Amino acid sequence: MLFTDRDDAGRRLAEALRPYAPEHPVVLGLPRGGVPVASHVARALGAPLDVIVVRKLGVPYQRELAFGAIGEGGVRVISDDIVRRGRISPQDIARVEEAETGELERQAHRFRAGRPRVPLDGRTAIVVDDGIATGATAAAACRVVRAQGARRVVMAAPVAPPDALARMAEVADEVVCLSAPPAFSSVGQWYRDFSQTPDEEVLALLAASAHPAQPVSEEVTVDAGGLPLPGELTLPPNARAVVLFAHGSGSSRHSPRNREVAGALQRAGLGTLLFDLLTPAEEGNRAHVFDIATLADRLARATTWLRGRTQLPLAYFGASTGAAAALTAAADPTSPVYAVVSRGGRPDLASNLPAVRAPTLLIVGGDDTLVLTLNREAQAQLRCENTLEIIEGATHLFEEPGALQEVSTHATTWLTTHLP
């Protein structure tokens, strides 16, 4: 596998690491080249980005062989076995450690720029480098983050030789690597552009992660074929797509559940449009809530309106009867949406399900047995790529602890994975 550059490698590695998002990990980049790769991982997982500054303690007569490592906060990891077999004296250890401590402090001062370390106590730590050669530095980093309190250590890199990966398995709980070519001579041979990462780029990425640009929200009036509907359009910096929310059961753009999901999507770089499908006068009549044809027509017209404002890819997130409206609109052969997510929805009420082409994710609470049955019946009619995710122990409102967070994670993964 050949990577264009570290940005390309970071985007690909981020996709492989998405399953870790529910653990709310901390992403740690090894300077210098590992930080640009780690920045893509952190952004995709909605995780904090930090730098892991470590120094290997090399055997005096064989520097490439590490007998230990040191890290920030006074963390010190020593391999008693290598010290014993290498007959390294306490004086040798002290001399090497003193020299490396000075370099550690210099690098930490440079890259930290006054920022404190992100605490790792009890967290999953994902250590990222742009590639692994011998594995000595990566192994040292894994040992240091565990000593700093990480509950689980994941080592991740775009490329590494098989023997180095085997060594990583001894110090990390899990190892994620996209390519392990047997004919491996250097990390750089697997990149078209492997130019050196300057300190200034590392500093800029860390500063941007510490003070991320905020999404821009604006109140809008959606033109649904001449019918003005109030809404809120939110675009993160460098948004990759926009997701239209179709509310159901009479709920509005102020629905706290959908707003929580929208926030998670925004943190993943997706824009959102929350708007009311019904007017205030219509909301009082329950018949309008189940008028799927009208809801779908308004959603389709809102999609046309939004397409006039942005050329970003569009997707649907539907809840309850809003899910039926989303799937009905997506079944139109001219629909531009690239994916659909249904939360606790009623896809069984949608018309022409076999015509839906956009990959569709159905999310249902495990204790919502009736809706779960209806979703399974609807899924059987879908001909597009589709998945049914069951949130165990959740009811139709997903009010149980952690249930809505699971919904957000599944929705974010589905939508970002299926971006065109």
mmCIF file of N, CA, C and O in Angstrom, residues 263-355:
data_model
loop_
_atom_site.group_PDB
_atom_site.id
_atom_site.type_symbol
_atom_site.label_atom_id
_atom_site.label_comp_id
_atom_site.label_asym_id
_atom_site.label_seq_id
_atom_site.Cartn_x
_atom_site.Cartn_y
_atom_site.Cartn_z
ATOM 1 N N GLY A 263 -24.800 17.680 17.274
ATOM 2 C CA GLY A 263 -23.537 18.155 17.833
ATOM 3 C C GLY A 263 -22.400 17.177 17.582
ATOM 4 O O GLY A 263 -21.279 17.581 17.265
ATOM 5 N N ALA A 264 -22.697 15.882 17.700
ATOM 6 C CA ALA A 264 -21.666 14.873 17.438
ATOM 7 C C ALA A 264 -21.249 14.891 15.971
ATOM 8 O O ALA A 264 -20.061 14.772 15.647
ATOM 9 N N LEU A 265 -22.213 15.056 15.082
ATOM 10 C CA LEU A 265 -21.892 15.131 13.653
ATOM 11 C C LEU A 265 -21.038 16.361 13.347
ATOM 12 O O LEU A 265 -20.089 16.291 12.552
ATOM 13 N N GLN A 266 -21.373 17.465 13.990
ATOM 14 C CA GLN A 266 -20.598 18.693 13.764
ATOM 15 C C GLN A 266 -19.160 18.523 14.220
ATOM 16 O O GLN A 266 -18.223 18.984 13.550
ATOM 17 N N ARG A 267 -18.963 17.832 15.346
ATOM 18 C CA ARG A 267 -17.592 17.610 15.831
ATOM 19 C C ARG A 267 -16.805 16.710 14.892
ATOM 20 O O ARG A 267 -15.570 16.750 14.876
ATOM 21 N N ALA A 268 -17.516 15.921 14.100
ATOM 22 C CA ALA A 268 -16.859 15.056 13.120
ATOM 23 C C ALA A 268 -16.682 15.750 11.776
ATOM 24 O O ALA A 268 -16.257 15.120 10.807
ATOM 25 N N GLY A 269 -17.018 17.031 11.713
ATOM 26 C CA GLY A 269 -16.810 17.791 10.484
ATOM 27 C C GLY A 269 -17.983 17.795 9.524
ATOM 28 O O GLY A 269 -17.835 18.161 8.358
ATOM 29 N N LEU A 270 -19.176 17.408 10.001
ATOM 30 C CA LEU A 270 -20.361 17.401 9.157
ATOM 31 C C LEU A 270 -21.273 18.567 9.531
ATOM 32 O O LEU A 270 -21.517 18.824 10.716
ATOM 33 N N GLY A 271 -21.775 19.270 8.528
ATOM 34 C CA GLY A 271 -22.751 20.316 8.776
ATOM 35 C C GLY A 271 -24.122 19.713 9.038
ATOM 36 O O GLY A 271 -24.383 18.550 8.701
ATOM 37 N N THR A 272 -25.023 20.491 9.641
ATOM 38 C CA THR A 272 -26.373 20.007 9.931
ATOM 39 C C THR A 272 -27.396 21.084 9.606
ATOM 40 O O THR A 272 -27.135 22.274 9.755
ATOM 41 N N LEU A 273 -28.559 20.651 9.151
ATOM 42 C CA LEU A 273 -29.716 21.536 8.969
ATOM 43 C C LEU A 273 -30.861 20.944 9.763
ATOM 44 O O LEU A 273 -31.382 19.880 9.427
ATOM 45 N N LEU A 274 -31.225 21.617 10.851
ATOM 46 C CA LEU A 274 -32.387 21.233 11.632
ATOM 47 C C LEU A 274 -33.494 22.225 11.316
ATOM 48 O O LEU A 274 -33.305 23.433 11.467
ATOM 49 N N PHE A 275 -34.635 21.718 10.861
ATOM 50 C CA PHE A 275 -35.735 22.616 10.504
ATOM 51 C C PHE A 275 -37.062 21.919 10.787
ATOM 52 O O PHE A 275 -37.120 20.697 10.978
ATOM 53 N N ASP A 276 -38.115 22.705 10.833
ATOM 54 C CA ASP A 276 -39.437 22.169 11.150
ATOM 55 C C ASP A 276 -40.144 21.749 9.869
ATOM 56 O O ASP A 276 -40.292 22.557 8.936
ATOM 57 N N LEU A 277 -40.582 20.503 9.814
ATOM 58 C CA LEU A 277 -41.327 20.025 8.658
ATOM 59 C C LEU A 277 -42.793 20.458 8.703
ATOM 60 O O LEU A 277 -43.471 20.488 7.678
ATOM 61 N N LEU A 278 -43.282 20.789 9.915
ATOM 62 C CA LEU A 278 -44.665 21.207 10.087
ATOM 63 C C LEU A 278 -44.728 22.641 10.582
ATOM 64 O O LEU A 278 -43.844 23.094 11.313
ATOM 65 N N THR A 279 -45.755 23.346 10.192
ATOM 66 C CA THR A 279 -45.978 24.702 10.696
ATOM 67 C C THR A 279 -46.589 24.602 12.090
ATOM 68 O O THR A 279 -47.127 23.552 12.471
ATOM 69 N N PRO A 280 -46.535 25.678 12.880
ATOM 70 C CA PRO A 280 -47.144 25.635 14.222
ATOM 71 C C PRO A 280 -48.609 25.230 14.184
ATOM 72 O O PRO A 280 -49.089 24.515 15.073
ATOM 73 N N ALA A 281 -49.338 25.669 13.169
ATOM 74 C CA ALA A 281 -50.765 25.328 13.078
ATOM 75 C C ALA A 281 -50.956 23.842 12.805
ATOM 76 O O ALA A 281 -51.928 23.229 13.276
ATOM 77 N N GLU A 282 -50.034 23.236 12.059
ATOM 78 C CA GLU A 282 -50.164 21.825 11.707
ATOM 79 C C GLU A 282 -49.755 20.898 12.835
ATOM 80 O O GLU A 282 -50.232 19.752 12.901
ATOM 81 N N GLU A 283 -48.861 21.367 13.700
ATOM 82 C CA GLU A 283 -48.313 20.489 14.728
ATOM 83 C C GLU A 283 -49.368 19.955 15.679
ATOM 84 O O GLU A 283 -49.223 18.883 16.264
ATOM 85 N N GLY A 284 -50.460 20.690 15.848
ATOM 86 C CA GLY A 284 -51.492 20.267 16.795
ATOM 87 C C GLY A 284 -52.360 19.138 16.284
ATOM 88 O O GLY A 284 -53.118 18.533 17.053
ATOM 89 N N ASN A 285 -52.277 18.830 15.015
ATOM 90 C CA ASN A 285 -53.110 17.785 14.426
ATOM 91 C C ASN A 285 -52.247 16.546 14.182
ATOM 92 O O ASN A 285 -51.367 16.557 13.325
ATOM 93 N N ARG A 286 -52.499 15.466 14.914
ATOM 94 C CA ARG A 286 -51.674 14.268 14.817
ATOM 95 C C ARG A 286 -51.696 13.662 13.416
ATOM 96 O O ARG A 286 -50.764 12.959 13.022
ATOM 97 N N ALA A 287 -52.747 13.944 12.651
ATOM 98 C CA ALA A 287 -52.831 13.380 11.315
ATOM 99 C C ALA A 287 -51.675 13.858 10.447
ATOM 100 O O ALA A 287 -51.162 13.112 9.590
ATOM 101 N N HIS A 288 -51.217 15.092 10.677
ATOM 102 C CA HIS A 288 -50.118 15.625 9.878
ATOM 103 C C HIS A 288 -48.811 14.886 10.162
ATOM 104 O O HIS A 288 -47.947 14.774 9.282
ATOM 105 N N VAL A 289 -48.673 14.404 11.402
ATOM 106 C CA VAL A 289 -47.446 13.701 11.780
ATOM 107 C C VAL A 289 -47.277 12.429 10.968
ATOM 108 O O VAL A 289 -46.147 12.004 10.681
ATOM 109 N N PHE A 290 -48.384 11.813 10.554
ATOM 110 C CA PHE A 290 -48.337 10.559 9.801
ATOM 111 C C PHE A 290 -48.628 10.757 8.312
ATOM 112 O O PHE A 290 -48.788 9.780 7.587
ATOM 113 N N ASP A 291 -48.646 12.007 7.890
ATOM 114 C CA ASP A 291 -48.826 12.298 6.462
ATOM 115 C C ASP A 291 -47.445 12.235 5.809
ATOM 116 O O ASP A 291 -46.807 13.254 5.521
ATOM 117 N N ILE A 292 -46.947 11.014 5.588
ATOM 118 C CA ILE A 292 -45.575 10.801 5.124
ATOM 119 C C ILE A 292 -45.345 11.451 3.757
ATOM 120 O O ILE A 292 -44.261 12.007 3.499
ATOM 121 N N ALA A 293 -46.334 11.398 2.890
ATOM 122 C CA ALA A 293 -46.164 11.967 1.555
ATOM 123 C C ALA A 293 -45.871 13.457 1.627
ATOM 124 O O ALA A 293 -44.974 13.965 0.941
ATOM 125 N N THR A 294 -46.605 14.165 2.482
ATOM 126 C CA THR A 294 -46.384 15.611 2.617
ATOM 127 C C THR A 294 -45.035 15.887 3.268
ATOM 128 O O THR A 294 -44.287 16.774 2.822
ATOM 129 N N LEU A 295 -44.700 15.138 4.319
ATOM 130 C CA LEU A 295 -43.413 15.341 4.991
ATOM 131 C C LEU A 295 -42.254 15.086 4.029
ATOM 132 O O LEU A 295 -41.271 15.831 4.002
ATOM 133 N N ALA A 296 -42.372 14.027 3.239
ATOM 134 C CA ALA A 296 -41.308 13.696 2.292
ATOM 135 C C ALA A 296 -41.188 14.761 1.205
ATOM 136 O O ALA A 296 -40.072 15.111 0.787
ATOM 137 N N ASP A 297 -42.316 15.272 0.746
ATOM 138 C CA ASP A 297 -42.275 16.317 -0.287
ATOM 139 C C ASP A 297 -41.585 17.570 0.237
ATOM 140 O O ASP A 297 -40.763 18.182 -0.459
ATOM 141 N N ARG A 298 -41.878 17.931 1.476
ATOM 142 C CA ARG A 298 -41.240 19.117 2.058
ATOM 143 C C ARG A 298 -39.748 18.886 2.271
ATOM 144 O O ARG A 298 -38.939 19.793 2.065
ATOM 145 N N LEU A 299 -39.392 17.671 2.676
ATOM 146 C CA LEU A 299 -37.975 17.367 2.853
ATOM 147 C C LEU A 299 -37.246 17.447 1.509
ATOM 148 O O LEU A 299 -36.135 17.985 1.421
ATOM 149 N N ALA A 300 -37.863 16.926 0.474
ATOM 150 C CA ALA A 300 -37.245 16.975 -0.855
ATOM 151 C C ALA A 300 -37.088 18.417 -1.331
ATOM 152 O O ALA A 300 -36.055 18.787 -1.916
ATOM 153 N N ARG A 301 -38.098 19.245 -1.076
ATOM 154 C CA ARG A 301 -38.012 20.654 -1.482
ATOM 155 C C ARG A 301 -36.954 21.394 -0.650
ATOM 156 O O ARG A 301 -36.248 22.262 -1.175
ATOM 157 N N ALA A 302 -36.849 21.034 0.619
ATOM 158 C CA ALA A 302 -35.809 21.634 1.461
ATOM 159 C C ALA A 302 -34.422 21.226 0.962
ATOM 160 O O ALA A 302 -33.469 22.014 1.007
ATOM 161 N N THR A 303 -34.326 19.998 0.466
ATOM 162 C CA THR A 303 -33.059 19.523 -0.085
ATOM 163 C C THR A 303 -32.682 20.340 -1.319
ATOM 164 O O THR A 303 -31.516 20.729 -1.493
ATOM 165 N N THR A 304 -33.665 20.622 -2.161
ATOM 166 C CA THR A 304 -33.412 21.456 -3.341
ATOM 167 C C THR A 304 -32.980 22.856 -2.925
ATOM 168 O O THR A 304 -32.053 23.437 -3.506
ATOM 169 N N TRP A 305 -33.625 23.390 -1.897
ATOM 170 C CA TRP A 305 -33.250 24.725 -1.382
ATOM 171 C C TRP A 305 -31.813 24.723 -0.876
ATOM 172 O O TRP A 305 -31.030 25.628 -1.188
ATOM 173 N N LEU A 306 -31.447 23.673 -0.116
ATOM 174 C CA LEU A 306 -30.099 23.605 0.429
ATOM 175 C C LEU A 306 -29.073 23.405 -0.682
ATOM 176 O O LEU A 306 -27.964 23.958 -0.619
ATOM 177 N N ARG A 307 -29.427 22.631 -1.697
ATOM 178 C CA ARG A 307 -28.518 22.434 -2.815
ATOM 179 C C ARG A 307 -28.213 23.764 -3.513
ATOM 180 O O ARG A 307 -27.118 23.955 -4.056
ATOM 181 N N GLY A 308 -29.143 24.708 -3.431
ATOM 182 C CA GLY A 308 -28.901 26.029 -3.998
ATOM 183 C C GLY A 308 -27.940 26.866 -3.178
ATOM 184 O O GLY A 308 -27.420 27.879 -3.663
ATOM 185 N N ARG A 309 -27.677 26.448 -1.933
ATOM 186 C CA ARG A 309 -26.767 27.189 -1.054
ATOM 187 C C ARG A 309 -25.388 26.563 -0.952
ATOM 188 O O ARG A 309 -24.423 27.234 -0.575
ATOM 189 N N THR A 310 -25.282 25.259 -1.202
ATOM 190 C CA THR A 310 -24.002 24.579 -1.044
ATOM 191 C C THR A 310 -23.909 23.409 -2.019
ATOM 192 O O THR A 310 -24.930 22.792 -2.358
ATOM 193 N N GLN A 311 -22.705 23.111 -2.448
ATOM 194 C CA GLN A 311 -22.464 21.956 -3.298
ATOM 195 C C GLN A 311 -21.880 20.786 -2.504
ATOM 196 O O GLN A 311 -21.452 19.783 -3.085
ATOM 197 N N LEU A 312 -21.875 20.910 -1.171
ATOM 198 C CA LEU A 312 -21.402 19.815 -0.334
ATOM 199 C C LEU A 312 -22.337 18.615 -0.454
ATOM 200 O O LEU A 312 -23.535 18.770 -0.713
ATOM 201 N N PRO A 313 -21.826 17.406 -0.274
ATOM 202 C CA PRO A 313 -22.697 16.220 -0.281
ATOM 203 C C PRO A 313 -23.769 16.335 0.799
ATOM 204 O O PRO A 313 -23.534 16.912 1.874
ATOM 205 N N LEU A 314 -24.951 15.787 0.521
ATOM 206 C CA LEU A 314 -26.078 15.873 1.443
ATOM 207 C C LEU A 314 -26.503 14.479 1.898
ATOM 208 O O LEU A 314 -26.380 13.496 1.162
ATOM 209 N N ALA A 315 -27.009 14.407 3.128
ATOM 210 C CA ALA A 315 -27.499 13.143 3.683
ATOM 211 C C ALA A 315 -28.710 13.439 4.554
ATOM 212 O O ALA A 315 -28.990 14.598 4.890
ATOM 213 N N TYR A 316 -29.449 12.370 4.925
ATOM 214 C CA TYR A 316 -30.631 12.514 5.771
ATOM 215 C C TYR A 316 -30.429 11.789 7.095
ATOM 216 O O TYR A 316 -29.828 10.711 7.159
ATOM 217 N N PHE A 317 -30.960 12.406 8.170
ATOM 218 C CA PHE A 317 -31.096 11.747 9.473
ATOM 219 C C PHE A 317 -32.558 11.892 9.861
ATOM 220 O O PHE A 317 -33.041 13.010 10.065
ATOM 221 N N GLY A 318 -33.275 10.769 9.952
ATOM 222 C CA GLY A 318 -34.695 10.818 10.264
ATOM 223 C C GLY A 318 -35.018 10.144 11.576
ATOM 224 O O GLY A 318 -34.409 9.122 11.923
ATOM 225 N N ALA A 319 -35.963 10.706 12.315
ATOM 226 C CA ALA A 319 -36.401 10.127 13.585
ATOM 227 C C ALA A 319 -37.896 9.881 13.530
ATOM 228 O O ALA A 319 -38.651 10.714 12.999
ATOM 229 N N SER A 320 -38.318 8.742 14.073
ATOM 230 C CA SER A 320 -39.725 8.374 14.110
ATOM 231 C C SER A 320 -40.331 8.449 12.706
ATOM 232 O O SER A 320 -39.772 7.901 11.768
ATOM 233 N N THR A 321 -41.450 9.168 12.542
ATOM 234 C CA THR A 321 -42.047 9.254 11.210
ATOM 235 C C THR A 321 -41.185 10.064 10.254
ATOM 236 O O THR A 321 -41.326 9.948 9.032
ATOM 237 N N GLY A 322 -40.268 10.858 10.800
ATOM 238 C CA GLY A 322 -39.334 11.587 9.946
ATOM 239 C C GLY A 322 -38.427 10.636 9.180
ATOM 240 O O GLY A 322 -37.951 10.960 8.082
ATOM 241 N N ALA A 323 -38.178 9.446 9.729
ATOM 242 C CA ALA A 323 -37.369 8.452 9.024
ATOM 243 C C ALA A 323 -38.101 7.954 7.789
ATOM 244 O O ALA A 323 -37.492 7.746 6.727
ATOM 245 N N ALA A 324 -39.414 7.752 7.892
ATOM 246 C CA ALA A 324 -40.200 7.338 6.729
ATOM 247 C C ALA A 324 -40.172 8.419 5.661
ATOM 248 O O ALA A 324 -40.057 8.127 4.460
ATOM 249 N N ALA A 325 -40.248 9.680 6.098
ATOM 250 C CA ALA A 325 -40.175 10.787 5.146
ATOM 251 C C ALA A 325 -38.822 10.815 4.460
ATOM 252 O O ALA A 325 -38.723 11.040 3.240
ATOM 253 N N ALA A 326 -37.750 10.584 5.235
ATOM 254 C CA ALA A 326 -36.394 10.607 4.662
ATOM 255 C C ALA A 326 -36.221 9.505 3.627
ATOM 256 O O ALA A 326 -35.658 9.728 2.548
ATOM 257 N N LEU A 327 -36.704 8.301 3.924
ATOM 258 C CA LEU A 327 -36.547 7.188 2.991
ATOM 259 C C LEU A 327 -37.434 7.361 1.763
ATOM 260 O O LEU A 327 -37.052 6.993 0.644
ATOM 261 N N THR A 328 -38.617 7.934 1.962
ATOM 262 C CA THR A 328 -39.482 8.198 0.812
ATOM 263 C C THR A 328 -38.836 9.223 -0.115
ATOM 264 O O THR A 328 -38.829 9.054 -1.341
ATOM 265 N N ALA A 329 -38.259 10.281 0.457
ATOM 266 C CA ALA A 329 -37.578 11.283 -0.362
ATOM 267 C C ALA A 329 -36.352 10.691 -1.031
ATOM 268 O O ALA A 329 -36.040 11.000 -2.191
ATOM 269 N N ALA A 330 -35.633 9.822 -0.322
ATOM 270 C CA ALA A 330 -34.425 9.211 -0.881
ATOM 271 C C ALA A 330 -34.749 8.232 -1.994
ATOM 272 O O ALA A 330 -33.889 7.922 -2.827
ATOM 273 N N ALA A 331 -35.984 7.719 -2.021
ATOM 274 C CA ALA A 331 -36.373 6.771 -3.065
ATOM 275 C C ALA A 331 -36.582 7.440 -4.412
ATOM 276 O O ALA A 331 -36.617 6.754 -5.445
ATOM 277 N N ASP A 332 -36.709 8.762 -4.427
ATOM 278 C CA ASP A 332 -36.853 9.476 -5.700
ATOM 279 C C ASP A 332 -35.581 9.294 -6.518
ATOM 280 O O ASP A 332 -34.476 9.478 -6.001
ATOM 281 N N PRO A 333 -35.692 8.928 -7.779
ATOM 282 C CA PRO A 333 -34.486 8.686 -8.588
ATOM 283 C C PRO A 333 -33.588 9.903 -8.744
ATOM 284 O O PRO A 333 -32.406 9.759 -9.064
ATOM 285 N N THR A 334 -34.124 11.097 -8.514
ATOM 286 C CA THR A 334 -33.306 12.318 -8.631
ATOM 287 C C THR A 334 -32.708 12.745 -7.298
ATOM 288 O O THR A 334 -32.020 13.766 -7.232
ATOM 289 N N SER A 335 -32.952 11.985 -6.226
ATOM 290 C CA SER A 335 -32.452 12.382 -4.910
ATOM 291 C C SER A 335 -30.926 12.435 -4.896
ATOM 292 O O SER A 335 -30.270 11.490 -5.334
ATOM 293 N N PRO A 336 -30.344 13.518 -4.351
ATOM 294 C CA PRO A 336 -28.888 13.644 -4.333
ATOM 295 C C PRO A 336 -28.226 13.092 -3.080
ATOM 296 O O PRO A 336 -26.999 13.145 -2.954
ATOM 297 N N VAL A 337 -29.000 12.570 -2.118
ATOM 298 C CA VAL A 337 -28.406 12.209 -0.836
ATOM 299 C C VAL A 337 -27.517 10.976 -0.967
ATOM 300 O O VAL A 337 -27.802 10.067 -1.745
ATOM 301 N N TYR A 338 -26.436 10.974 -0.194
ATOM 302 C CA TYR A 338 -25.459 9.882 -0.276
ATOM 303 C C TYR A 338 -25.665 8.840 0.806
ATOM 304 O O TYR A 338 -25.114 7.734 0.714
ATOM 305 N N ALA A 339 -26.458 9.132 1.843
ATOM 306 C CA ALA A 339 -26.694 8.161 2.912
ATOM 307 C C ALA A 339 -27.910 8.584 3.726
ATOM 308 O O ALA A 339 -28.290 9.765 3.732
ATOM 309 N N VAL A 340 -28.499 7.606 4.414
ATOM 310 C CA VAL A 340 -29.667 7.856 5.274
ATOM 311 C C VAL A 340 -29.448 7.149 6.602
ATOM 312 O O VAL A 340 -28.962 6.010 6.630
ATOM 313 N N VAL A 341 -29.807 7.835 7.691
ATOM 314 C CA VAL A 341 -29.795 7.222 9.021
ATOM 315 C C VAL A 341 -31.181 7.378 9.620
ATOM 316 O O VAL A 341 -31.773 8.462 9.579
ATOM 317 N N SER A 342 -31.712 6.303 10.179
ATOM 318 C CA SER A 342 -33.019 6.308 10.839
ATOM 319 C C SER A 342 -32.817 5.982 12.308
ATOM 320 O O SER A 342 -32.239 4.952 12.648
ATOM 321 N N ARG A 343 -33.298 6.872 13.211
ATOM 322 C CA ARG A 343 -33.187 6.641 14.657
ATOM 323 C C ARG A 343 -34.565 6.363 15.241
ATOM 324 O O ARG A 343 -35.432 7.216 15.229
ATOM 325 N N GLY A 344 -34.746 5.151 15.755
ATOM 326 C CA GLY A 344 -36.037 4.815 16.349
ATOM 327 C C GLY A 344 -37.164 5.088 15.379
ATOM 328 O O GLY A 344 -38.256 5.504 15.771
ATOM 329 N N GLY A 345 -36.874 4.887 14.086
ATOM 330 C CA GLY A 345 -37.777 5.346 13.038
ATOM 331 C C GLY A 345 -38.858 4.359 12.663
ATOM 332 O O GLY A 345 -38.910 3.225 13.142
ATOM 333 N N ARG A 346 -39.702 4.827 11.749
ATOM 334 C CA ARG A 346 -40.774 4.012 11.192
ATOM 335 C C ARG A 346 -40.569 3.870 9.687
ATOM 336 O O ARG A 346 -41.370 4.370 8.887
ATOM 337 N N PRO A 347 -39.515 3.188 9.283
ATOM 338 C CA PRO A 347 -39.287 3.003 7.847
ATOM 339 C C PRO A 347 -40.390 2.201 7.178
ATOM 340 O O PRO A 347 -40.554 2.252 5.966
ATOM 341 N N ASP A 348 -41.147 1.446 7.985
ATOM 342 C CA ASP A 348 -42.243 0.664 7.425
ATOM 343 C C ASP A 348 -43.317 1.540 6.796
ATOM 344 O O ASP A 348 -44.112 1.080 5.977
ATOM 345 N N LEU A 349 -43.352 2.830 7.172
ATOM 346 C CA LEU A 349 -44.347 3.756 6.633
ATOM 347 C C LEU A 349 -43.885 4.408 5.334
ATOM 348 O O LEU A 349 -44.653 5.139 4.699
ATOM 349 N N ALA A 350 -42.646 4.179 4.955
ATOM 350 C CA ALA A 350 -42.108 4.790 3.736
ATOM 351 C C ALA A 350 -42.651 4.076 2.505
ATOM 352 O O ALA A 350 -42.962 2.886 2.534
ATOM 353 N N SER A 351 -42.745 4.823 1.427
ATOM 354 C CA SER A 351 -43.187 4.226 0.170
ATOM 355 C C SER A 351 -41.989 3.906 -0.716
ATOM 356 O O SER A 351 -40.974 4.600 -0.674
ATOM 357 N N ASN A 352 -42.098 2.808 -1.464
ATOM 358 C CA ASN A 352 -41.103 2.423 -2.463
ATOM 359 C C ASN A 352 -39.713 2.206 -1.861
ATOM 360 O O ASN A 352 -38.707 2.662 -2.396
ATOM 361 N N LEU A 353 -39.638 1.473 -0.761
ATOM 362 C CA LEU A 353 -38.345 1.188 -0.131
ATOM 363 C C LEU A 353 -37.352 0.505 -1.065
ATOM 364 O O LEU A 353 -36.154 0.794 -1.009
ATOM 365 N N PRO A 354 -37.782 -0.398 -1.945
ATOM 366 C CA PRO A 354 -36.798 -1.033 -2.831
ATOM 367 C C PRO A 354 -36.073 -0.052 -3.758
ATOM 368 O O PRO A 354 -35.018 -0.384 -4.306
ATOM 369 N N ALA A 355 -36.634 1.153 -3.936
ATOM 370 C CA ALA A 355 -36.017 2.127 -4.842
ATOM 371 C C ALA A 355 -34.940 2.971 -4.173
ATOM 372 O O ALA A 355 -34.240 3.723 -4.850
#
